[in-house]
């Protein structure tokens, strides 16, 4: 099947044979695709390879056969997102999340849009932690694992802002005592549900909870980006 002018982003690339690359791409209409990019590593192909950098919105021409596609054309669409330092690490975390939590050739148009939005938020200076939590929420929703944040899992009653909850991955929010490990304020659950940034305490609670949820959906695995981000934080000068 020939695919023309497919909106896409490159998530990951690795060398393949002498002059080619194996790419993981997120496309709007065909989901995540494995793509062979032939002849893009030679000296004469420097410009074409540069177009395949992460965070660059692209229009791809592809020949899809079975599980893999072959790159037939690539065109940059608009300006690339300029991510550097911790922001670039956050972008790479988005990429790893998509690769690890989606299957190939599973069309997820809402995820493609959420990914593009997350890159734009990072590029324009939105707090990194908040950008990541919003994308994690949207990724879980797009892949069928949406969070249940508005109602208590056992009673069906509305989550109360002043109450405390323990979020169980396979159930939802269960009311608990304030001193329960990993307890969260109801207001923090509602904040993410309503796209309202929590305070610093709430953001930290959400970071810890999202890692627990993602580990569950990975079958207990870890993400390399978590270690990289932790190392970056540890190297910052302490006030």
PDB file of C-alpha atoms in Angstrom, residues 33-223:
ATOM      1  CA  UNK A  33       5.011   2.495  12.094  1.00  0.00           C
ATOM      2  CA  UNK A  34       8.375   0.823  11.696  1.00  0.00           C
ATOM      3  CA  UNK A  35      10.042   2.454   8.697  1.00  0.00           C
ATOM      4  CA  UNK A  36      13.167   1.584   6.730  1.00  0.00           C
ATOM      5  CA  UNK A  37      14.915   4.731   5.471  1.00  0.00           C
ATOM      6  CA  UNK A  38      17.373   3.567   2.828  1.00  0.00           C
ATOM      7  CA  UNK A  39      20.514   5.418   1.859  1.00  0.00           C
ATOM      8  CA  UNK A  40      20.165   8.273   4.371  1.00  0.00           C
ATOM      9  CA  UNK A  41      23.450   7.809   6.252  1.00  0.00           C
ATOM     10  CA  UNK A  42      25.902   8.570   3.469  1.00  0.00           C
ATOM     11  CA  UNK A  43      27.706  11.892   3.075  1.00  0.00           C
ATOM     12  CA  UNK A  44      25.528  12.904   0.130  1.00  0.00           C
ATOM     13  CA  UNK A  45      22.346  12.230   2.107  1.00  0.00           C
ATOM     14  CA  UNK A  46      23.150  14.575   5.007  1.00  0.00           C
ATOM     15  CA  UNK A  47      20.248  16.933   4.281  1.00  0.00           C
ATOM     16  CA  UNK A  48      17.714  14.129   3.987  1.00  0.00           C
ATOM     17  CA  UNK A  49      18.908  12.573   7.233  1.00  0.00           C
ATOM     18  CA  UNK A  50      18.652  15.942   8.991  1.00  0.00           C
ATOM     19  CA  UNK A  51      14.971  16.010   8.049  1.00  0.00           C
ATOM     20  CA  UNK A  52      14.473  12.817  10.070  1.00  0.00           C
ATOM     21  CA  UNK A  53      15.467  14.317  13.427  1.00  0.00           C
ATOM     22  CA  UNK A  54      13.011  14.007  16.355  1.00  0.00           C
ATOM     23  CA  UNK A  55      10.412  16.723  17.022  1.00  0.00           C
ATOM     24  CA  UNK A  56      10.246  17.800  13.365  1.00  0.00           C
ATOM     25  CA  UNK A  57       6.725  17.700  11.861  1.00  0.00           C
ATOM     26  CA  UNK A  58       6.978  15.764   8.611  1.00  0.00           C
ATOM     27  CA  UNK A  59       4.973  14.612   5.623  1.00  0.00           C
ATOM     28  CA  UNK A  60       6.128  11.120   4.654  1.00  0.00           C
ATOM     29  CA  UNK A  61       5.727   9.025   1.540  1.00  0.00           C
ATOM     30  CA  UNK A  62       5.688   5.340   2.463  1.00  0.00           C
ATOM     31  CA  UNK A  63       5.337   1.930   0.892  1.00  0.00           C
ATOM     32  CA  UNK A  64       3.698  -0.292   3.502  1.00  0.00           C
ATOM     33  CA  UNK A  65       4.243  -4.029   3.234  1.00  0.00           C
ATOM     34  CA  UNK A  66       3.326  -6.221   6.165  1.00  0.00           C
ATOM     35  CA  UNK A  67       4.693  -4.925   9.458  1.00  0.00           C
ATOM     36  CA  UNK A  68       7.266  -2.529   7.982  1.00  0.00           C
ATOM     37  CA  UNK A  69       7.144   0.441   5.671  1.00  0.00           C
ATOM     38  CA  UNK A  70       9.807   1.799   3.314  1.00  0.00           C
ATOM     39  CA  UNK A  71      10.406   5.535   3.170  1.00  0.00           C
ATOM     40  CA  UNK A  72       9.875   6.900  -0.339  1.00  0.00           C
ATOM     41  CA  UNK A  73       9.695  10.650   0.370  1.00  0.00           C
ATOM     42  CA  UNK A  74      10.137  13.059   3.271  1.00  0.00           C
ATOM     43  CA  UNK A  75       9.210  16.718   3.546  1.00  0.00           C
ATOM     44  CA  UNK A  76       9.508  19.035   6.531  1.00  0.00           C
ATOM     45  CA  UNK A  77       6.223  20.695   7.421  1.00  0.00           C
ATOM     46  CA  UNK A  78       6.765  23.997   9.189  1.00  0.00           C
ATOM     47  CA  UNK A  79       9.572  24.771  11.615  1.00  0.00           C
ATOM     48  CA  UNK A  80      11.002  22.085  13.906  1.00  0.00           C
ATOM     49  CA  UNK A  81      10.340  22.357  17.623  1.00  0.00           C
ATOM     50  CA  UNK A  82      13.451  23.784  19.263  1.00  0.00           C
ATOM     51  CA  UNK A  83      13.981  21.672  22.378  1.00  0.00           C
ATOM     52  CA  UNK A  84      17.212  21.821  24.373  1.00  0.00           C
ATOM     53  CA  UNK A  85      18.508  20.719  27.771  1.00  0.00           C
ATOM     54  CA  UNK A  86      15.882  19.345  30.146  1.00  0.00           C
ATOM     55  CA  UNK A  87      13.158  20.195  27.637  1.00  0.00           C
ATOM     56  CA  UNK A  88      14.805  17.950  25.033  1.00  0.00           C
ATOM     57  CA  UNK A  89      15.032  15.158  27.609  1.00  0.00           C
ATOM     58  CA  UNK A  90      11.322  15.609  28.273  1.00  0.00           C
ATOM     59  CA  UNK A  91      10.661  15.325  24.538  1.00  0.00           C
ATOM     60  CA  UNK A  92      12.620  12.094  24.367  1.00  0.00           C
ATOM     61  CA  UNK A  93      10.529  10.831  27.289  1.00  0.00           C
ATOM     62  CA  UNK A  94       7.390  11.479  25.242  1.00  0.00           C
ATOM     63  CA  UNK A  95       8.919   9.473  22.410  1.00  0.00           C
ATOM     64  CA  UNK A  96       9.782   6.524  24.627  1.00  0.00           C
ATOM     65  CA  UNK A  97       6.304   6.529  26.137  1.00  0.00           C
ATOM     66  CA  UNK A  98       4.694   6.310  22.712  1.00  0.00           C
ATOM     67  CA  UNK A  99       7.031   3.532  21.549  1.00  0.00           C
ATOM     68  CA  UNK A 100       6.539   1.465  24.705  1.00  0.00           C
ATOM     69  CA  UNK A 101       2.801   1.932  25.225  1.00  0.00           C
ATOM     70  CA  UNK A 102       1.413   1.671  21.697  1.00  0.00           C
ATOM     71  CA  UNK A 103       1.255  -1.114  19.153  1.00  0.00           C
ATOM     72  CA  UNK A 104       2.256  -0.718  15.549  1.00  0.00           C
ATOM     73  CA  UNK A 105      -0.357   0.177  12.938  1.00  0.00           C
ATOM     74  CA  UNK A 106      -2.971   1.091  15.539  1.00  0.00           C
ATOM     75  CA  UNK A 107      -4.509   4.368  14.275  1.00  0.00           C
ATOM     76  CA  UNK A 108      -4.710   6.829  17.161  1.00  0.00           C
ATOM     77  CA  UNK A 109      -5.474  10.243  15.732  1.00  0.00           C
ATOM     78  CA  UNK A 110      -6.117  11.763  19.155  1.00  0.00           C
ATOM     79  CA  UNK A 111      -2.695  10.601  20.329  1.00  0.00           C
ATOM     80  CA  UNK A 112      -0.990  12.187  17.329  1.00  0.00           C
ATOM     81  CA  UNK A 113      -2.676  15.486  18.143  1.00  0.00           C
ATOM     82  CA  UNK A 114      -1.812  15.187  21.840  1.00  0.00           C
ATOM     83  CA  UNK A 115       1.828  14.526  20.966  1.00  0.00           C
ATOM     84  CA  UNK A 116       2.039  17.556  18.678  1.00  0.00           C
ATOM     85  CA  UNK A 117       0.410  19.705  21.358  1.00  0.00           C
ATOM     86  CA  UNK A 118       2.812  18.451  24.034  1.00  0.00           C
ATOM     87  CA  UNK A 119       5.833  19.347  21.893  1.00  0.00           C
ATOM     88  CA  UNK A 120       4.437  22.829  21.323  1.00  0.00           C
ATOM     89  CA  UNK A 121       3.858  23.297  25.049  1.00  0.00           C
ATOM     90  CA  UNK A 122       7.412  22.252  25.847  1.00  0.00           C
ATOM     91  CA  UNK A 123       8.823  24.511  23.133  1.00  0.00           C
ATOM     92  CA  UNK A 124       6.912  27.552  24.398  1.00  0.00           C
ATOM     93  CA  UNK A 125       8.085  27.185  27.988  1.00  0.00           C
ATOM     94  CA  UNK A 126       5.186  25.533  29.803  1.00  0.00           C
ATOM     95  CA  UNK A 127       6.432  23.906  33.046  1.00  0.00           C
ATOM     96  CA  UNK A 128       7.928  20.565  32.047  1.00  0.00           C
ATOM     97  CA  UNK A 129       6.236  18.552  34.773  1.00  0.00           C
ATOM     98  CA  UNK A 130       2.799  19.857  33.860  1.00  0.00           C
ATOM     99  CA  UNK A 131       3.350  19.236  30.128  1.00  0.00           C
ATOM    100  CA  UNK A 132       4.360  15.634  30.841  1.00  0.00           C
ATOM    101  CA  UNK A 133       1.429  14.945  33.150  1.00  0.00           C
ATOM    102  CA  UNK A 134      -1.029  16.268  30.572  1.00  0.00           C
ATOM    103  CA  UNK A 135       0.493  14.109  27.849  1.00  0.00           C
ATOM    104  CA  UNK A 136       0.539  10.991  30.048  1.00  0.00           C
ATOM    105  CA  UNK A 137      -3.157  11.560  30.782  1.00  0.00           C
ATOM    106  CA  UNK A 138      -3.963  11.997  27.090  1.00  0.00           C
ATOM    107  CA  UNK A 139      -1.863   8.982  26.056  1.00  0.00           C
ATOM    108  CA  UNK A 140      -3.659   6.747  28.549  1.00  0.00           C
ATOM    109  CA  UNK A 141      -7.003   8.027  27.305  1.00  0.00           C
ATOM    110  CA  UNK A 142      -6.112   7.466  23.640  1.00  0.00           C
ATOM    111  CA  UNK A 143      -4.909   3.908  24.250  1.00  0.00           C
ATOM    112  CA  UNK A 144      -7.994   2.841  26.208  1.00  0.00           C
ATOM    113  CA  UNK A 145      -6.590   3.196  29.719  1.00  0.00           C
ATOM    114  CA  UNK A 146      -8.196   6.515  30.609  1.00  0.00           C
ATOM    115  CA  UNK A 147      -8.072   7.653  34.230  1.00  0.00           C
ATOM    116  CA  UNK A 148     -11.279   7.821  36.265  1.00  0.00           C
ATOM    117  CA  UNK A 149     -10.818  11.036  38.227  1.00  0.00           C
ATOM    118  CA  UNK A 150     -14.250  12.547  38.777  1.00  0.00           C
ATOM    119  CA  UNK A 151     -15.979   9.853  40.816  1.00  0.00           C
ATOM    120  CA  UNK A 152     -15.050   7.516  43.654  1.00  0.00           C
ATOM    121  CA  UNK A 153     -14.502   4.002  42.342  1.00  0.00           C
ATOM    122  CA  UNK A 154     -16.505   2.170  44.993  1.00  0.00           C
ATOM    123  CA  UNK A 155     -19.423   4.527  45.682  1.00  0.00           C
ATOM    124  CA  UNK A 156     -19.816   6.446  42.437  1.00  0.00           C
ATOM    125  CA  UNK A 157     -19.976   9.667  44.423  1.00  0.00           C
ATOM    126  CA  UNK A 158     -18.234  12.765  43.107  1.00  0.00           C
ATOM    127  CA  UNK A 159     -14.614  13.172  44.198  1.00  0.00           C
ATOM    128  CA  UNK A 160     -14.447  15.801  46.942  1.00  0.00           C
ATOM    129  CA  UNK A 161     -11.635  18.378  46.735  1.00  0.00           C
ATOM    130  CA  UNK A 162     -10.886  18.278  50.476  1.00  0.00           C
ATOM    131  CA  UNK A 163     -10.925  14.476  50.804  1.00  0.00           C
ATOM    132  CA  UNK A 164      -7.948  12.146  50.362  1.00  0.00           C
ATOM    133  CA  UNK A 165      -7.776   9.278  47.898  1.00  0.00           C
ATOM    134  CA  UNK A 166      -5.569   6.356  46.921  1.00  0.00           C
ATOM    135  CA  UNK A 167      -5.751   5.752  43.183  1.00  0.00           C
ATOM    136  CA  UNK A 168      -5.781   2.035  42.310  1.00  0.00           C
ATOM    137  CA  UNK A 169      -4.855   1.360  38.684  1.00  0.00           C
ATOM    138  CA  UNK A 170      -7.547  -1.227  37.996  1.00  0.00           C
ATOM    139  CA  UNK A 171     -10.245   0.469  40.065  1.00  0.00           C
ATOM    140  CA  UNK A 172      -9.885   4.219  40.343  1.00  0.00           C
ATOM    141  CA  UNK A 173      -9.976   6.655  43.249  1.00  0.00           C
ATOM    142  CA  UNK A 174     -10.734   5.158  46.664  1.00  0.00           C
ATOM    143  CA  UNK A 175     -11.184   7.387  49.691  1.00  0.00           C
ATOM    144  CA  UNK A 176      -8.532   6.915  52.357  1.00  0.00           C
ATOM    145  CA  UNK A 177      -6.863   8.554  55.343  1.00  0.00           C
ATOM    146  CA  UNK A 178      -4.518  11.468  54.749  1.00  0.00           C
ATOM    147  CA  UNK A 179      -1.534   9.482  56.064  1.00  0.00           C
ATOM    148  CA  UNK A 180      -2.063   6.567  53.631  1.00  0.00           C
ATOM    149  CA  UNK A 181       1.027   5.974  51.462  1.00  0.00           C
ATOM    150  CA  UNK A 182       0.646   7.680  48.066  1.00  0.00           C
ATOM    151  CA  UNK A 183      -2.561   9.402  49.166  1.00  0.00           C
ATOM    152  CA  UNK A 184      -3.633  12.314  46.965  1.00  0.00           C
ATOM    153  CA  UNK A 185      -5.940  15.215  47.600  1.00  0.00           C
ATOM    154  CA  UNK A 186      -9.208  15.103  45.739  1.00  0.00           C
ATOM    155  CA  UNK A 187      -8.431  18.576  44.419  1.00  0.00           C
ATOM    156  CA  UNK A 188      -5.323  17.207  42.655  1.00  0.00           C
ATOM    157  CA  UNK A 189      -7.359  14.485  40.953  1.00  0.00           C
ATOM    158  CA  UNK A 190      -9.887  17.059  39.809  1.00  0.00           C
ATOM    159  CA  UNK A 191      -7.156  19.419  38.655  1.00  0.00           C
ATOM    160  CA  UNK A 192      -5.809  16.961  36.089  1.00  0.00           C
ATOM    161  CA  UNK A 193      -9.318  15.968  35.030  1.00  0.00           C
ATOM    162  CA  UNK A 194     -10.158  19.640  34.408  1.00  0.00           C
ATOM    163  CA  UNK A 195      -6.793  20.513  32.833  1.00  0.00           C
ATOM    164  CA  UNK A 196      -5.873  22.834  35.714  1.00  0.00           C
ATOM    165  CA  UNK A 197      -2.259  22.777  36.905  1.00  0.00           C
ATOM    166  CA  UNK A 198      -1.933  21.585  40.528  1.00  0.00           C
ATOM    167  CA  UNK A 199       0.496  23.197  42.961  1.00  0.00           C
ATOM    168  CA  UNK A 200       4.041  21.837  43.398  1.00  0.00           C
ATOM    169  CA  UNK A 201       2.898  19.238  45.927  1.00  0.00           C
ATOM    170  CA  UNK A 202       0.169  18.039  43.618  1.00  0.00           C
ATOM    171  CA  UNK A 203       2.522  17.828  40.632  1.00  0.00           C
ATOM    172  CA  UNK A 204       4.934  15.652  42.621  1.00  0.00           C
ATOM    173  CA  UNK A 205       2.079  13.394  43.715  1.00  0.00           C
ATOM    174  CA  UNK A 206       0.972  13.078  40.098  1.00  0.00           C
ATOM    175  CA  UNK A 207       4.505  12.271  38.926  1.00  0.00           C
ATOM    176  CA  UNK A 208       4.706   9.400  41.415  1.00  0.00           C
ATOM    177  CA  UNK A 209       1.242   8.116  40.552  1.00  0.00           C
ATOM    178  CA  UNK A 210       1.824   8.288  36.794  1.00  0.00           C
ATOM    179  CA  UNK A 211       4.987   6.228  37.162  1.00  0.00           C
ATOM    180  CA  UNK A 212       3.024   3.625  39.102  1.00  0.00           C
ATOM    181  CA  UNK A 213       0.311   3.539  36.431  1.00  0.00           C
ATOM    182  CA  UNK A 214       2.802   3.353  33.566  1.00  0.00           C
ATOM    183  CA  UNK A 215       4.775   0.578  35.273  1.00  0.00           C
ATOM    184  CA  UNK A 216       1.535  -1.370  35.559  1.00  0.00           C
ATOM    185  CA  UNK A 217       0.801  -1.049  31.840  1.00  0.00           C
ATOM    186  CA  UNK A 218       4.402  -1.964  30.996  1.00  0.00           C
ATOM    187  CA  UNK A 219       3.992  -5.159  32.989  1.00  0.00           C
ATOM    188  CA  UNK A 220       6.316  -3.923  35.724  1.00  0.00           C
ATOM    189  CA  UNK A 221       8.986  -2.522  33.423  1.00  0.00           C
ATOM    190  CA  UNK A 222      10.918   0.733  33.659  1.00  0.00           C
ATOM    191  CA  UNK A 223      11.554   3.514  31.179  1.00  0.00           C
TER     192      UNK A 223
END
